[in-house]
Amino acid sequence: MAVMTNIVLDQGTTFNMTVNLTNDDLSAKDLTYYTVTSQMRKSYDATTATSFTTAKVDATGVVTLSLTATETAAVKAGRYVYDVEIASSTETLRVLEGLVTVTPNVTRA
């Protein structure tokens, strides 16, 4: 079951978020054989998505999600849904999900 975590993303700024994934016994999830993907969409059935850049630290269960300032500037202010999935050759798990609130920026280059 995925953990629910909401995100506030400031439009036009760099975004970084670190997630620590654990097993049921609270030990770090070994991500050696997993890939990590994450997207946000305006709604669950929207055809367009913004993909987060993902990185992982294999044995420690640490996953980072990031977007550049240029990428966040391209996202319209509003509310979105997102999730984070990890996949191996034998399973796919949704580990995190929630809402993304994109706040508009005033300062522009």
Tab-separated table of N, CA and C in Angstrom:
chain	number	residue	atom	x	y	z
A	1	MET	N	0.844	-1.177	0.000
A	1	MET	CA	0.000	0.000	0.000
A	1	MET	C	0.894	1.246	0.000
A	2	ALA	N	0.559	2.181	-0.831
A	2	ALA	CA	1.346	3.407	-0.972
A	2	ALA	C	1.124	4.348	0.206
A	3	VAL	N	2.168	5.070	0.554
A	3	VAL	CA	2.083	6.106	1.578
A	3	VAL	C	1.546	7.370	0.917
A	4	MET	N	0.592	8.036	1.565
A	4	MET	CA	0.035	9.288	1.050
A	4	MET	C	0.877	10.458	1.549
A	5	THR	N	1.419	11.229	0.602
A	5	THR	CA	2.208	12.416	0.927
A	5	THR	C	1.882	13.496	-0.089
A	6	ASN	N	1.426	14.632	0.379
A	6	ASN	CA	1.138	15.747	-0.516
A	6	ASN	C	2.375	16.625	-0.666
A	7	ILE	N	2.504	17.240	-1.832
A	7	ILE	CA	3.664	18.054	-2.190
A	7	ILE	C	3.204	19.461	-2.548
A	8	VAL	N	3.955	20.462	-2.122
A	8	VAL	CA	3.774	21.834	-2.609
A	8	VAL	C	4.991	22.147	-3.460
A	9	LEU	N	4.746	22.499	-4.697
A	9	LEU	CA	5.805	22.760	-5.671
A	9	LEU	C	5.687	24.215	-6.106
A	10	ASP	N	6.730	24.994	-5.904
A	10	ASP	CA	6.718	26.408	-6.287
A	10	ASP	C	7.126	26.541	-7.750
A	11	GLN	N	6.233	27.065	-8.552
A	11	GLN	CA	6.468	27.239	-9.988
A	11	GLN	C	7.724	28.078	-10.210
A	12	GLY	N	8.569	27.650	-11.160
A	12	GLY	CA	9.759	28.402	-11.524
A	12	GLY	C	10.947	28.200	-10.597
A	13	THR	N	10.855	27.250	-9.662
A	13	THR	CA	11.974	26.980	-8.754
A	13	THR	C	12.424	25.527	-8.904
A	14	THR	N	13.618	25.253	-8.435
A	14	THR	CA	14.142	23.895	-8.442
A	14	THR	C	13.446	23.099	-7.342
A	15	PHE	N	13.033	21.867	-7.670
A	15	PHE	CA	12.344	21.005	-6.707
A	15	PHE	C	13.161	19.745	-6.465
A	16	ASN	N	13.367	19.418	-5.193
A	16	ASN	CA	14.030	18.172	-4.797
A	16	ASN	C	13.303	17.608	-3.585
A	17	MET	N	13.085	16.306	-3.598
A	17	MET	CA	12.440	15.635	-2.478
A	17	MET	C	13.109	14.282	-2.275
A	18	THR	N	13.415	13.961	-1.039
A	18	THR	CA	14.021	12.675	-0.710
A	18	THR	C	13.006	11.814	0.015
A	19	VAL	N	12.937	10.548	-0.383
A	19	VAL	CA	12.011	9.590	0.214
A	19	VAL	C	12.828	8.401	0.707
A	20	ASN	N	12.543	7.951	1.918
A	20	ASN	CA	13.206	6.777	2.478
A	20	ASN	C	12.222	5.614	2.471
A	21	LEU	N	12.477	4.619	1.634
A	21	LEU	CA	11.588	3.468	1.530
A	21	LEU	C	12.034	2.377	2.486
A	22	THR	N	11.056	1.772	3.172
A	22	THR	CA	11.367	0.724	4.141
A	22	THR	C	10.518	-0.514	3.888
A	23	ASN	N	10.986	-1.622	4.409
A	23	ASN	CA	10.222	-2.869	4.412
A	23	ASN	C	9.233	-2.834	5.574
A	24	ASP	N	8.385	-3.860	5.676
A	24	ASP	CA	7.410	-3.923	6.765
A	24	ASP	C	8.066	-3.902	8.141
A	25	ASP	N	9.288	-4.439	8.259
A	25	ASP	CA	9.988	-4.458	9.547
A	25	ASP	C	10.776	-3.170	9.797
A	26	LEU	N	10.560	-2.146	8.944
A	26	LEU	CA	11.180	-0.823	9.017
A	26	LEU	C	12.659	-0.792	8.645
A	27	SER	N	13.187	-1.889	8.130
A	27	SER	CA	14.549	-1.867	7.586
A	27	SER	C	14.515	-1.202	6.212
A	28	ALA	N	15.658	-0.683	5.773
A	28	ALA	CA	15.727	0.000	4.475
A	28	ALA	C	15.409	-0.971	3.342
A	29	LYS	N	14.613	-0.522	2.383
A	29	LYS	CA	14.270	-1.339	1.219
A	29	LYS	C	15.471	-1.373	0.273
A	30	ASP	N	15.946	-2.564	-0.056
A	30	ASP	CA	17.053	-2.704	-1.002
A	30	ASP	C	16.502	-2.522	-2.413
A	31	LEU	N	16.931	-1.477	-3.085
A	31	LEU	CA	16.416	-1.130	-4.412
A	31	LEU	C	17.339	-1.567	-5.541
A	32	THR	N	18.278	-2.446	-5.259
A	32	THR	CA	19.282	-2.855	-6.238
A	32	THR	C	18.659	-3.307	-7.549
A	33	TYR	N	17.616	-4.089	-7.512
A	33	TYR	CA	17.033	-4.648	-8.736
A	33	TYR	C	15.761	-3.922	-9.167
A	34	TYR	N	15.561	-2.719	-8.689
A	34	TYR	CA	14.364	-1.944	-9.004
A	34	TYR	C	14.696	-0.714	-9.847
A	35	THR	N	13.745	-0.325	-10.674
A	35	THR	CA	13.781	0.977	-11.325
A	35	THR	C	12.724	1.835	-10.641
A	36	VAL	N	12.917	3.141	-10.666
A	36	VAL	CA	11.990	4.071	-10.019
A	36	VAL	C	11.440	5.015	-11.073
A	37	THR	N	10.120	5.191	-11.088
A	37	THR	CA	9.481	6.145	-11.990
A	37	THR	C	8.449	6.951	-11.215
A	38	SER	N	8.221	8.175	-11.666
A	38	SER	CA	7.250	9.035	-11.003
A	38	SER	C	6.733	10.081	-11.982
A	39	GLN	N	5.413	10.281	-11.952
A	39	GLN	CA	4.787	11.285	-12.806
A	39	GLN	C	3.724	12.040	-12.035
A	40	MET	N	3.469	13.262	-12.500
A	40	MET	CA	2.316	14.026	-12.019
A	40	MET	C	1.433	14.355	-13.208
A	41	ARG	N	0.114	14.341	-12.980
A	41	ARG	CA	-0.878	14.631	-14.015
A	41	ARG	C	-1.972	15.517	-13.430
A	42	LYS	N	-2.653	16.246	-14.297
A	42	LYS	CA	-3.740	17.117	-13.844
A	42	LYS	C	-4.874	16.297	-13.237
A	43	SER	N	-5.108	15.120	-13.772
A	43	SER	CA	-6.107	14.203	-13.223
A	43	SER	C	-5.637	12.785	-13.506
A	44	TYR	N	-6.261	11.814	-12.870
A	44	TYR	CA	-5.837	10.428	-13.038
A	44	TYR	C	-5.926	9.956	-14.487
A	45	ASP	N	-6.882	10.479	-15.245
A	45	ASP	CA	-7.057	10.026	-16.626
A	45	ASP	C	-6.471	10.993	-17.663
A	46	ALA	N	-5.716	11.992	-17.226
A	46	ALA	CA	-5.087	12.944	-18.156
A	46	ALA	C	-4.067	12.220	-19.035
A	47	THR	N	-3.990	12.629	-20.300
A	47	THR	CA	-3.061	11.976	-21.232
A	47	THR	C	-1.663	12.577	-21.194
A	48	THR	N	-1.524	13.799	-20.693
A	48	THR	CA	-0.200	14.410	-20.599
A	48	THR	C	0.293	14.346	-19.151
A	49	ALA	N	1.604	14.234	-19.017
A	49	ALA	CA	2.194	14.098	-17.690
A	49	ALA	C	3.519	14.837	-17.631
A	50	THR	N	3.907	15.192	-16.428
A	50	THR	CA	5.252	15.702	-16.151
A	50	THR	C	5.962	14.617	-15.364
A	51	SER	N	7.078	14.145	-15.886
A	51	SER	CA	7.846	13.100	-15.209
A	51	SER	C	8.889	13.716	-14.298
A	52	PHE	N	8.921	13.249	-13.066
A	52	PHE	CA	9.979	13.641	-12.152
A	52	PHE	C	11.256	12.914	-12.551
A	53	THR	N	12.401	13.570	-12.413
A	53	THR	CA	13.676	12.878	-12.539
A	53	THR	C	13.854	12.110	-11.239
A	54	THR	N	14.184	10.824	-11.354
A	54	THR	CA	14.315	9.988	-10.163
A	54	THR	C	15.733	9.441	-10.060
A	55	ALA	N	16.162	9.243	-8.833
A	55	ALA	CA	17.454	8.610	-8.560
A	55	ALA	C	17.273	7.753	-7.323
A	56	LYS	N	18.118	6.722	-7.185
A	56	LYS	CA	18.002	5.838	-6.025
A	56	LYS	C	19.381	5.503	-5.492
A	57	VAL	N	19.415	5.196	-4.198
A	57	VAL	CA	20.617	4.675	-3.559
A	57	VAL	C	20.266	3.242	-3.198
A	58	ASP	N	20.813	2.289	-3.954
A	58	ASP	CA	20.352	0.908	-3.955
A	58	ASP	C	20.064	0.283	-2.600
A	59	ALA	N	21.054	0.129	-1.767
A	59	ALA	CA	20.887	-0.658	-0.540
A	59	ALA	C	20.232	0.116	0.597
A	60	THR	N	20.125	1.430	0.468
A	60	THR	CA	19.625	2.224	1.581
A	60	THR	C	18.152	2.613	1.462
A	61	GLY	N	17.517	2.320	0.336
A	61	GLY	CA	16.108	2.653	0.156
A	61	GLY	C	15.827	4.120	-0.070
A	62	VAL	N	16.847	4.897	-0.371
A	62	VAL	CA	16.667	6.333	-0.576
A	62	VAL	C	16.363	6.615	-2.046
A	63	VAL	N	15.281	7.353	-2.271
A	63	VAL	CA	14.871	7.764	-3.614
A	63	VAL	C	14.754	9.281	-3.612
A	64	THR	N	15.231	9.919	-4.678
A	64	THR	CA	15.039	11.361	-4.816
A	64	THR	C	14.198	11.639	-6.045
A	65	LEU	N	13.330	12.636	-5.914
A	65	LEU	CA	12.527	13.147	-7.020
A	65	LEU	C	12.972	14.578	-7.253
A	66	SER	N	13.099	14.972	-8.508
A	66	SER	CA	13.514	16.343	-8.768
A	66	SER	C	12.945	16.858	-10.079
A	67	LEU	N	12.849	18.177	-10.139
A	67	LEU	CA	12.483	18.918	-11.346
A	67	LEU	C	13.338	20.176	-11.375
A	68	THR	N	13.756	20.582	-12.565
A	68	THR	CA	14.529	21.812	-12.697
A	68	THR	C	13.593	23.017	-12.622
A	69	ALA	N	14.168	24.186	-12.438
A	69	ALA	CA	13.371	25.412	-12.420
A	69	ALA	C	12.635	25.611	-13.746
A	70	THR	N	13.276	25.254	-14.842
A	70	THR	CA	12.634	25.350	-16.161
A	70	THR	C	11.439	24.410	-16.257
A	71	GLU	N	11.597	23.201	-15.715
A	71	GLU	CA	10.485	22.236	-15.755
A	71	GLU	C	9.313	22.693	-14.895
A	72	THR	N	9.584	23.222	-13.699
A	72	THR	CA	8.469	23.671	-12.860
A	72	THR	C	7.802	24.924	-13.426
A	73	ALA	N	8.572	25.759	-14.124
A	73	ALA	CA	7.993	26.955	-14.750
A	73	ALA	C	7.000	26.583	-15.849
A	74	ALA	N	7.195	25.423	-16.462
A	74	ALA	CA	6.325	24.978	-17.553
A	74	ALA	C	5.016	24.360	-17.064
A	75	VAL	N	4.902	24.123	-15.762
A	75	VAL	CA	3.692	23.523	-15.200
A	75	VAL	C	2.758	24.640	-14.748
A	76	LYS	N	1.513	24.604	-15.202
A	76	LYS	CA	0.539	25.610	-14.798
A	76	LYS	C	0.228	25.464	-13.316
A	77	ALA	N	0.011	26.593	-12.671
A	77	ALA	CA	-0.378	26.556	-11.257
A	77	ALA	C	-1.685	25.797	-11.112
A	78	GLY	N	-1.813	25.058	-10.023
A	78	GLY	CA	-3.034	24.299	-9.776
A	78	GLY	C	-2.759	23.040	-8.984
A	79	ARG	N	-3.737	22.158	-8.985
A	79	ARG	CA	-3.633	20.920	-8.224
A	79	ARG	C	-3.489	19.738	-9.174
A	80	TYR	N	-2.594	18.819	-8.840
A	80	TYR	CA	-2.284	17.648	-9.652
A	80	TYR	C	-2.260	16.406	-8.765
A	81	VAL	N	-2.217	15.242	-9.388
A	81	VAL	CA	-2.008	13.984	-8.675
A	81	VAL	C	-0.666	13.419	-9.116
A	82	TYR	N	-0.041	12.624	-8.238
A	82	TYR	CA	1.240	12.006	-8.598
A	82	TYR	C	1.355	10.662	-7.903
A	83	ASP	N	2.291	9.872	-8.378
A	83	ASP	CA	2.687	8.672	-7.651
A	83	ASP	C	4.129	8.325	-7.972
A	84	VAL	N	4.676	7.436	-7.157
A	84	VAL	CA	6.030	6.919	-7.334
A	84	VAL	C	5.914	5.408	-7.357
A	85	GLU	N	6.458	4.783	-8.401
A	85	GLU	CA	6.436	3.334	-8.506
A	85	GLU	C	7.848	2.792	-8.606
A	86	ILE	N	8.054	1.621	-7.983
A	86	ILE	CA	9.307	0.896	-8.144
A	86	ILE	C	8.962	-0.418	-8.831
A	87	ALA	N	9.836	-0.862	-9.740
A	87	ALA	CA	9.563	-2.085	-10.498
A	87	ALA	C	10.830	-2.918	-10.626
A	88	SER	N	10.634	-4.225	-10.461
A	88	SER	CA	11.701	-5.198	-10.712
A	88	SER	C	11.185	-6.135	-11.792
A	89	SER	N	11.920	-7.185	-12.082
A	89	SER	CA	11.467	-8.136	-13.093
A	89	SER	C	10.268	-8.956	-12.613
A	90	THR	N	9.997	-8.940	-11.310
A	90	THR	CA	8.920	-9.772	-10.767
A	90	THR	C	7.762	-9.009	-10.164
A	91	GLU	N	7.920	-7.706	-9.906
A	91	GLU	CA	6.825	-6.963	-9.283
A	91	GLU	C	6.922	-5.471	-9.576
A	92	THR	N	5.777	-4.825	-9.501
A	92	THR	CA	5.684	-3.371	-9.570
A	92	THR	C	4.895	-2.917	-8.356
A	93	LEU	N	5.444	-1.951	-7.622
A	93	LEU	CA	4.804	-1.463	-6.402
A	93	LEU	C	4.638	0.046	-6.459
A	94	ARG	N	3.466	0.522	-6.094
A	94	ARG	CA	3.277	1.963	-5.904
A	94	ARG	C	3.645	2.236	-4.451
A	95	VAL	N	4.671	3.062	-4.236
A	95	VAL	CA	5.179	3.277	-2.882
A	95	VAL	C	4.790	4.628	-2.295
A	96	LEU	N	4.400	5.576	-3.136
A	96	LEU	CA	4.048	6.911	-2.673
A	96	LEU	C	3.032	7.493	-3.630
A	97	GLU	N	2.082	8.251	-3.095
A	97	GLU	CA	1.095	8.926	-3.943
A	97	GLU	C	0.499	10.094	-3.185
A	98	GLY	N	-0.130	10.984	-3.935
A	98	GLY	CA	-0.777	12.113	-3.286
A	98	GLY	C	-1.088	13.231	-4.253
A	99	LEU	N	-1.279	14.413	-3.690
A	99	LEU	CA	-1.581	15.611	-4.469
A	99	LEU	C	-0.341	16.486	-4.573
A	100	VAL	N	-0.224	17.167	-5.697
A	100	VAL	CA	0.803	18.194	-5.881
A	100	VAL	C	0.068	19.513	-6.071
A	101	THR	N	0.375	20.483	-5.234
A	101	THR	CA	-0.156	21.822	-5.404
A	101	THR	C	0.966	22.686	-5.968
A	102	VAL	N	0.768	23.185	-7.169
A	102	VAL	CA	1.755	24.050	-7.819
A	102	VAL	C	1.336	25.493	-7.561
A	103	THR	N	2.185	26.218	-6.835
A	103	THR	CA	1.886	27.612	-6.527
A	103	THR	C	2.501	28.504	-7.603
A	104	PRO	N	1.775	29.537	-8.043
A	104	PRO	CA	2.285	30.387	-9.133
A	104	PRO	C	3.421	31.286	-8.669
A	105	ASN	N	4.324	31.568	-9.625
A	105	ASN	CA	5.394	32.505	-9.300
A	105	ASN	C	5.088	33.879	-9.862
A	106	VAL	N	5.644	34.888	-9.240
A	106	VAL	CA	5.483	36.274	-9.677
A	106	VAL	C	6.744	36.726	-10.391
A	107	THR	N	7.900	36.393	-9.835
A	107	THR	CA	9.180	36.817	-10.389
A	107	THR	C	9.533	35.952	-11.582
A	108	ARG	N	9.827	36.560	-12.700
A	108	ARG	CA	10.226	35.855	-13.913
A	108	ARG	C	11.440	36.544	-14.507
A	109	ALA	N	12.264	35.757	-15.167
A	109	ALA	CA	13.467	36.313	-15.801
A	109	ALA	C	13.109	37.111	-17.025
